[in-house]
mmCIF file of C-alpha atoms in Angstrom:
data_model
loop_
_atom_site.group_PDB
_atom_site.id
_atom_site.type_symbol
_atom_site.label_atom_id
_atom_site.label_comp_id
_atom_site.label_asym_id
_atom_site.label_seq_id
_atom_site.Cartn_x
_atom_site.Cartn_y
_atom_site.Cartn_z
ATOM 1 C CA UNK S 128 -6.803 -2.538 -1.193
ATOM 2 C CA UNK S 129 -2.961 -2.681 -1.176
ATOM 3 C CA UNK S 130 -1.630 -0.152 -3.052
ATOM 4 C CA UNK S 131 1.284 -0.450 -5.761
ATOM 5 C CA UNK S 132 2.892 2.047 -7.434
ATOM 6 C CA UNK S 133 5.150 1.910 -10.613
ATOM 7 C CA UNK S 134 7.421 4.292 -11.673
ATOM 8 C CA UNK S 135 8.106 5.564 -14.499
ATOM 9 C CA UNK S 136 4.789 5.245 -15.949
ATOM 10 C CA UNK S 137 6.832 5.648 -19.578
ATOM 11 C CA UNK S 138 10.515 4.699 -20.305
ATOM 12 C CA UNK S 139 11.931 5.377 -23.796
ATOM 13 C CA UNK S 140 15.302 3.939 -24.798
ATOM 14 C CA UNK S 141 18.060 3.312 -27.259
ATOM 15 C CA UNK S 142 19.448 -0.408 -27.562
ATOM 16 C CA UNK S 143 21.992 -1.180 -25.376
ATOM 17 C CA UNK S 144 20.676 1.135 -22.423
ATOM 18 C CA UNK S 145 20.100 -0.228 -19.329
ATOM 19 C CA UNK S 146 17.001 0.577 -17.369
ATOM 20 C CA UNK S 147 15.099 0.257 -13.917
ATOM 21 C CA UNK S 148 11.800 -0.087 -13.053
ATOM 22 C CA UNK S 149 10.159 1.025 -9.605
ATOM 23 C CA UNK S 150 7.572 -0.705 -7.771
ATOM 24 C CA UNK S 151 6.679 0.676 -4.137
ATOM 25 C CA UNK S 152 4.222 0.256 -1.371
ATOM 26 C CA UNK S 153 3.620 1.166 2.129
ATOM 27 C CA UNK S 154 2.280 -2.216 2.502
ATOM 28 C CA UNK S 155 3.998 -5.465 3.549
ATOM 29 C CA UNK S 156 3.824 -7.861 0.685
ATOM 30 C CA UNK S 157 4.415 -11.381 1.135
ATOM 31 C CA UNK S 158 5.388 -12.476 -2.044
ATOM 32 C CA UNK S 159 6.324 -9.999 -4.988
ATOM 33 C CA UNK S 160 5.833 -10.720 -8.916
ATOM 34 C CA UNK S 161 6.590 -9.363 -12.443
ATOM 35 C CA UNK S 162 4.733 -9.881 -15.235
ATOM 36 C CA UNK S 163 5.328 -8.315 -18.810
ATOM 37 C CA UNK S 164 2.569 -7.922 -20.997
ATOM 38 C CA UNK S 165 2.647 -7.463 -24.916
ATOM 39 C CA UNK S 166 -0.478 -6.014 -26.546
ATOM 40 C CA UNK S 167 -3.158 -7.830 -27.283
ATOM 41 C CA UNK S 168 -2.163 -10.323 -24.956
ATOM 42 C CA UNK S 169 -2.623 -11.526 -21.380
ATOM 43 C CA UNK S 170 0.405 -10.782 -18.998
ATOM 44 C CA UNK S 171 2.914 -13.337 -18.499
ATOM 45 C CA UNK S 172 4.842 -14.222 -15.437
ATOM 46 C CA UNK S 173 8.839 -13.128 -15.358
ATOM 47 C CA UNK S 174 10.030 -13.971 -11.960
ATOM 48 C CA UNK S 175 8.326 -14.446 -7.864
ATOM 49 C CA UNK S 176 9.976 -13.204 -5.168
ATOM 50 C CA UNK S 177 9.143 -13.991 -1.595
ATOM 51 C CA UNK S 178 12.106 -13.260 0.955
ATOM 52 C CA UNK S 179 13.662 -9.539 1.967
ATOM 53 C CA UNK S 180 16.655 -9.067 0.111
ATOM 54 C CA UNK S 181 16.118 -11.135 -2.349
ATOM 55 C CA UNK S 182 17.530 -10.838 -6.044
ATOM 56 C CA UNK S 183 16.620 -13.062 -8.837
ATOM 57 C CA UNK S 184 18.416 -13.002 -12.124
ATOM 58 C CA UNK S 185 16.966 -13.848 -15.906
ATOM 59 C CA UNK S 186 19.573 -13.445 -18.171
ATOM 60 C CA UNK S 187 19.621 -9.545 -18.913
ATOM 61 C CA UNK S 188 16.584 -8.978 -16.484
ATOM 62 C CA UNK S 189 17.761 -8.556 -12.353
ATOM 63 C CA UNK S 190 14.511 -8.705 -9.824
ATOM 64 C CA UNK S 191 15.375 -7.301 -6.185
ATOM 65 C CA UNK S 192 12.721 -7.302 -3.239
ATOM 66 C CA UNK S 193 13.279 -4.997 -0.632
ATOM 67 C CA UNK S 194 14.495 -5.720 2.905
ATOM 68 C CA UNK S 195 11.006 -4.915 4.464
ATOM 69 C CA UNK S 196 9.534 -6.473 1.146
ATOM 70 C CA UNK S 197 7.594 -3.164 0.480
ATOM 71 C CA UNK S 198 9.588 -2.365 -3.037
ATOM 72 C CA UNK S 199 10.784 -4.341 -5.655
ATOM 73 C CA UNK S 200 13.119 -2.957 -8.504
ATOM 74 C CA UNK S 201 13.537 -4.848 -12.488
ATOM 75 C CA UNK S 202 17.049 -3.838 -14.130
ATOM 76 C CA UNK S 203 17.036 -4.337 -17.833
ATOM 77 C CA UNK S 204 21.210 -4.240 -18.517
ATOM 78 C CA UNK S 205 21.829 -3.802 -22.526
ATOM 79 C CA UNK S 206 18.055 -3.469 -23.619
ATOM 80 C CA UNK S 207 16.866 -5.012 -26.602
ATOM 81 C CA UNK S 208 14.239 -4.036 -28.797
ATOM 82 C CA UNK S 209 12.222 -7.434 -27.799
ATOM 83 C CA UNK S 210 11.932 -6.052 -24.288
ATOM 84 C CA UNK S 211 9.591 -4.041 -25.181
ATOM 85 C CA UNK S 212 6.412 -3.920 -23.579
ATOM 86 C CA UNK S 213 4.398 -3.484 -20.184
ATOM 87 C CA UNK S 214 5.954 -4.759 -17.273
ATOM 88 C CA UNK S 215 3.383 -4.742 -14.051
ATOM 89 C CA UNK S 216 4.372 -5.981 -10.517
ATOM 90 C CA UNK S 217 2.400 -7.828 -8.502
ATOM 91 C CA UNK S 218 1.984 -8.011 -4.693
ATOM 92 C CA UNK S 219 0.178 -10.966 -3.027
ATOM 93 C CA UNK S 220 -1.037 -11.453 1.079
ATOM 94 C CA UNK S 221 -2.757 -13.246 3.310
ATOM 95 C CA UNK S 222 -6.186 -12.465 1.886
ATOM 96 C CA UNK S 223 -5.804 -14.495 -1.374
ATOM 97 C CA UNK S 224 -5.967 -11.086 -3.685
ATOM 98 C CA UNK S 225 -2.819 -9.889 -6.251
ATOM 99 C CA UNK S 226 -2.609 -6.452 -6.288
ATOM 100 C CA UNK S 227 -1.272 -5.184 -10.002
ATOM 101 C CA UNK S 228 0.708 -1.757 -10.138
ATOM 102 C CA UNK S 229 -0.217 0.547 -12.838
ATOM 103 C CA UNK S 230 2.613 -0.539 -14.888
ATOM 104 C CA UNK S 231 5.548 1.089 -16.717
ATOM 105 C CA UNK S 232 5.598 0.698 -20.528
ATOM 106 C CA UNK S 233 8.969 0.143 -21.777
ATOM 107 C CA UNK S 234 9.774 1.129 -25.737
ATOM 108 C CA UNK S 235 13.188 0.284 -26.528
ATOM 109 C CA UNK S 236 14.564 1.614 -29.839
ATOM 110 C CA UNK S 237 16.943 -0.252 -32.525
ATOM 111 C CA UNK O 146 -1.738 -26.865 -24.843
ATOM 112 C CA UNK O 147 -4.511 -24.612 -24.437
ATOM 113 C CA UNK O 148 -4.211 -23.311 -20.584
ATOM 114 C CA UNK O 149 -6.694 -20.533 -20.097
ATOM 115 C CA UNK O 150 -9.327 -20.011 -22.962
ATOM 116 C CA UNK O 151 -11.688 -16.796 -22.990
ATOM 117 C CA UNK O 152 -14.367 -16.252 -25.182
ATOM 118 C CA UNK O 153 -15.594 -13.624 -26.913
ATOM 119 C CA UNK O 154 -12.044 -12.073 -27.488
ATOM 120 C CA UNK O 155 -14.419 -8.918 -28.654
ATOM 121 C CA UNK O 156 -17.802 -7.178 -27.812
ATOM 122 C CA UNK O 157 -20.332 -4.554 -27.935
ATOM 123 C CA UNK O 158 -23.065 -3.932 -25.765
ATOM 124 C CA UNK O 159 -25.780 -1.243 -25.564
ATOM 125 C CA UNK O 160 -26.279 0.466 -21.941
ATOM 126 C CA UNK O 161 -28.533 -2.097 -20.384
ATOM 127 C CA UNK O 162 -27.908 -5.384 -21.969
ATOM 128 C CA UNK O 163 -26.202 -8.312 -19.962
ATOM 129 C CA UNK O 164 -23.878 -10.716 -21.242
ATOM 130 C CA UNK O 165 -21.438 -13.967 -19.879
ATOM 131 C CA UNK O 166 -17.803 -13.698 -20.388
ATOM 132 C CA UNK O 167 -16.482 -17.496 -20.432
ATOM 133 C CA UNK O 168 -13.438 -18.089 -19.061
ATOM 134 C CA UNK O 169 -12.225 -21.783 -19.008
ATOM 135 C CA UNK O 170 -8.772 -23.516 -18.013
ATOM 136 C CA UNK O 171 -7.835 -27.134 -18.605
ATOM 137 C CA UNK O 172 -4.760 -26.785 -16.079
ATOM 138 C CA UNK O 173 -6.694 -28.152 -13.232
ATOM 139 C CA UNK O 174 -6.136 -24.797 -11.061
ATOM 140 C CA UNK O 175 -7.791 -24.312 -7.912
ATOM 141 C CA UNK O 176 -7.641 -20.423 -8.289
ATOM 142 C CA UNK O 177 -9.286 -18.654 -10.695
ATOM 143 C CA UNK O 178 -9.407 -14.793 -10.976
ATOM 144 C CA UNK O 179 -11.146 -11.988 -13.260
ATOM 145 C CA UNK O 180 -9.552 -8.617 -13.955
ATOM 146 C CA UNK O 181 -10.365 -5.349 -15.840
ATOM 147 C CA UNK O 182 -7.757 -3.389 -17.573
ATOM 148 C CA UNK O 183 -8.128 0.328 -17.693
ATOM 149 C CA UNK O 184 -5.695 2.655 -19.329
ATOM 150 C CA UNK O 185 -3.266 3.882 -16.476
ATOM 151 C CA UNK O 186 -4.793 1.971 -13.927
ATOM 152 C CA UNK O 187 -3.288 -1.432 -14.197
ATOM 153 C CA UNK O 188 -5.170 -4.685 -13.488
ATOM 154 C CA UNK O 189 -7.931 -4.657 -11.143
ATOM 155 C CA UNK O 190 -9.412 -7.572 -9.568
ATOM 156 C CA UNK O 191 -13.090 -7.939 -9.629
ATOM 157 C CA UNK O 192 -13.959 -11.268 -8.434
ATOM 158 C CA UNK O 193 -11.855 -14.420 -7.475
ATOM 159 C CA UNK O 194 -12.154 -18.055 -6.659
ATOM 160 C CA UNK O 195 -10.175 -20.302 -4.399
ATOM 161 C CA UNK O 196 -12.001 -23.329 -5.519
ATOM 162 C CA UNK O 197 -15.201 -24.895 -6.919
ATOM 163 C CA UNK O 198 -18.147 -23.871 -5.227
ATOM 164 C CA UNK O 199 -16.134 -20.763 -3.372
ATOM 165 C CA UNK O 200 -16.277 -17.251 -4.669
ATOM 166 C CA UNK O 201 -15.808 -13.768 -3.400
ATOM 167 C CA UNK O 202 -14.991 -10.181 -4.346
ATOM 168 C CA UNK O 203 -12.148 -8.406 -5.497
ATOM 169 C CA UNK O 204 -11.331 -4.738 -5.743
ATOM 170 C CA UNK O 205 -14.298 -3.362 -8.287
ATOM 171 C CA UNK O 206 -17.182 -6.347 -7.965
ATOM 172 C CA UNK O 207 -19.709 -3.942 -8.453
ATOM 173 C CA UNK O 208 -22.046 -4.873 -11.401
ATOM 174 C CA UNK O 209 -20.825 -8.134 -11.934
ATOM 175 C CA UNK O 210 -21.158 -11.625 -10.902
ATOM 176 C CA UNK O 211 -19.463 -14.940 -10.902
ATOM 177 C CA UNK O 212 -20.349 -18.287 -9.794
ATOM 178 C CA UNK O 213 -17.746 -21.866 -9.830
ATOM 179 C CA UNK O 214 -19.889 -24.915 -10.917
ATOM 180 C CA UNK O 215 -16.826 -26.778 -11.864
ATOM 181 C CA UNK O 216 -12.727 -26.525 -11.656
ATOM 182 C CA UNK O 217 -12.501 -25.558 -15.708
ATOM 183 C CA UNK O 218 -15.336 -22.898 -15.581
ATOM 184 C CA UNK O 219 -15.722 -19.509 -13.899
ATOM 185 C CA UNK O 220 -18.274 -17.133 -16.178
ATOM 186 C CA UNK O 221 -18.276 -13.153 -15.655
ATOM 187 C CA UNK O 222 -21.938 -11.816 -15.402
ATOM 188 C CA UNK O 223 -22.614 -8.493 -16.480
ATOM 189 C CA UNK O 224 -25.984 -7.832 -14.987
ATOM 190 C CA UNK O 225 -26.498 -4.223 -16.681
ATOM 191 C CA UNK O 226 -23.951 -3.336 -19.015
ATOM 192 C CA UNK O 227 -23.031 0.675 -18.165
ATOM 193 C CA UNK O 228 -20.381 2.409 -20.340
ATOM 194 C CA UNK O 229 -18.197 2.535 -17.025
ATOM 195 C CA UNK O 230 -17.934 -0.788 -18.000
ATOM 196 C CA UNK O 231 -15.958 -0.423 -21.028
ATOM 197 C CA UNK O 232 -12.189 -2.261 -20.456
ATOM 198 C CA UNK O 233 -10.470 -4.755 -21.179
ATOM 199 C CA UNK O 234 -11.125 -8.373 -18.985
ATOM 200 C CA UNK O 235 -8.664 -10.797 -18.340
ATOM 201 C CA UNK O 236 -9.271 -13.830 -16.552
ATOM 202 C CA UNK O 237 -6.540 -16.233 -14.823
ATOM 203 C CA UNK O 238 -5.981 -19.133 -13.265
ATOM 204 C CA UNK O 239 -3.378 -20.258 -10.358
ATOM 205 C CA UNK O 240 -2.531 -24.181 -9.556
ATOM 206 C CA UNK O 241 -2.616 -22.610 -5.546
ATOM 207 C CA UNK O 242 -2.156 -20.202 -2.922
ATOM 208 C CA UNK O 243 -0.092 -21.460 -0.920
ATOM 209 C CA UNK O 244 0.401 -19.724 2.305
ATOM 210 C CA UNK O 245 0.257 -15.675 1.281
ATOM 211 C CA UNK O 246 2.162 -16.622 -1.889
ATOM 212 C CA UNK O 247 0.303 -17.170 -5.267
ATOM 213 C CA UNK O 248 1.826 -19.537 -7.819
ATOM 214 C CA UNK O 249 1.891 -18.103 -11.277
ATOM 215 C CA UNK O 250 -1.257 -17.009 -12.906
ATOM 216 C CA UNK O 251 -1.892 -17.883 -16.294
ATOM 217 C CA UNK O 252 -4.184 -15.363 -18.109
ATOM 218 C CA UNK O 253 -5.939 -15.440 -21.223
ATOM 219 C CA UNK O 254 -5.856 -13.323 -24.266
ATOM 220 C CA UNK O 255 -8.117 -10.795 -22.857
ATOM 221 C CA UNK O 256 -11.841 -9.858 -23.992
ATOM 222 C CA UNK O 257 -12.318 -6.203 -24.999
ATOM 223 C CA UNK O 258 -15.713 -4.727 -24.025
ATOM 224 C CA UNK O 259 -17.602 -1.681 -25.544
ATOM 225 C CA UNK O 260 -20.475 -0.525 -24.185
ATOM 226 C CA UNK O 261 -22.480 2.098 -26.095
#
């Protein structure tokens, strides 16, 4: 099992703030994803990212994959409160498995 | 549109009894995928399929089974329901892997499971 960890596990903060989320490995990934997840419901895809280096934007959201495509970071610039929620990465390989990260719920406040 | 569909979106169990979780998808995915959901611990994968008629294990298969009669359909077994087996289950569904990259899995709503 590849192992992915998230970090923080809680983030708390006012409207406007921006924010990062941590995802890291000492495993290889080949392709990296982000899903957010509201409760009571399944998780739903944000973004995929498969090359080292990479950054994907999404409006207010920024996705970055690390050189060696072992991390991944989410920046949240001017939170609202309808980012709220759960946001899990998600590492796939060669063996057909996604591996989820703990997660990091996000509360932002109005 | 209805994508992926699971059924019951609740249950309870006594330590013991079996049950199916249905999972179906009218996307025409090849991959298919169940998950539990544990507080802190993110989504685990207990069973997966690339296709009908292929199945193998995931992360936590123990106590569980699956089988893929058709494209739409891929059932969770619980064989002996234990209280460990309390979570939340998600199942989703992927048009492909292609290569070592997964195209975007579409999950359902989520069935919670109590076991007493």
């Amino acid at each position: 099992t590849q192992l992915l960890e998230q970090s923080p596990q809680f983030l708390s903060i006012q409207e406007g703030e921006n924010l990062t989320v941590y995802c890291n490995s000492s495993s290889v990934f080949s392709s990296l994803q982000w899903y957010r997840q509201e409760p009571g419901e399944g998780p739903v895809l944000l973004v995929t990212v498969v090359t080292g280096g990479e950054v994907k934007k999404l409006k207010r959201l920024t996705f970055q994959f690390g050189d060696a495509r072992k991390d991944s970071s989410l920046h949240i610039t001017a939170a609202q409160p309808g980012d709220t929620g759960l946001y899990l990465c998600a590492g796939g390989s060669n063996d057909y498995k996604l591996s989820f990260g703990a997660g990091t719920t996000v509360t932002v406040r109005a | 549109n209805a994508g992926v569909t699971q059924t019951p979106k609740f249950q309870v169990l006594k330590t013991g009894q079996s049950m199916t979780l249905q999972c179906a998808q009218d996307m025409n995915h090849e991959y298919m995928s169940w998950y539990r959901q544990d507080p802190g611990m993110g989504l685990r994968l207990i069973h997966y399929s690339v296709g009908a008629g292929i199945t193998d294990q995931g992360e936590v298969p123990n106590g569980y089974n699956v089988s893929r009669s058709t494209t739409e359909d891929f059932p969770l077994r619980l064989l002996s329901a234990a209280p460990s087996q309390t979570s939340v289950y998600f199942c989703a569904s992927s048009r492909s892997w292609t290569g070592a990259q997964l195209t975007e899995a579409f999950f359902g709503q989520g069935t919670r499971l109590t076991v007493v």
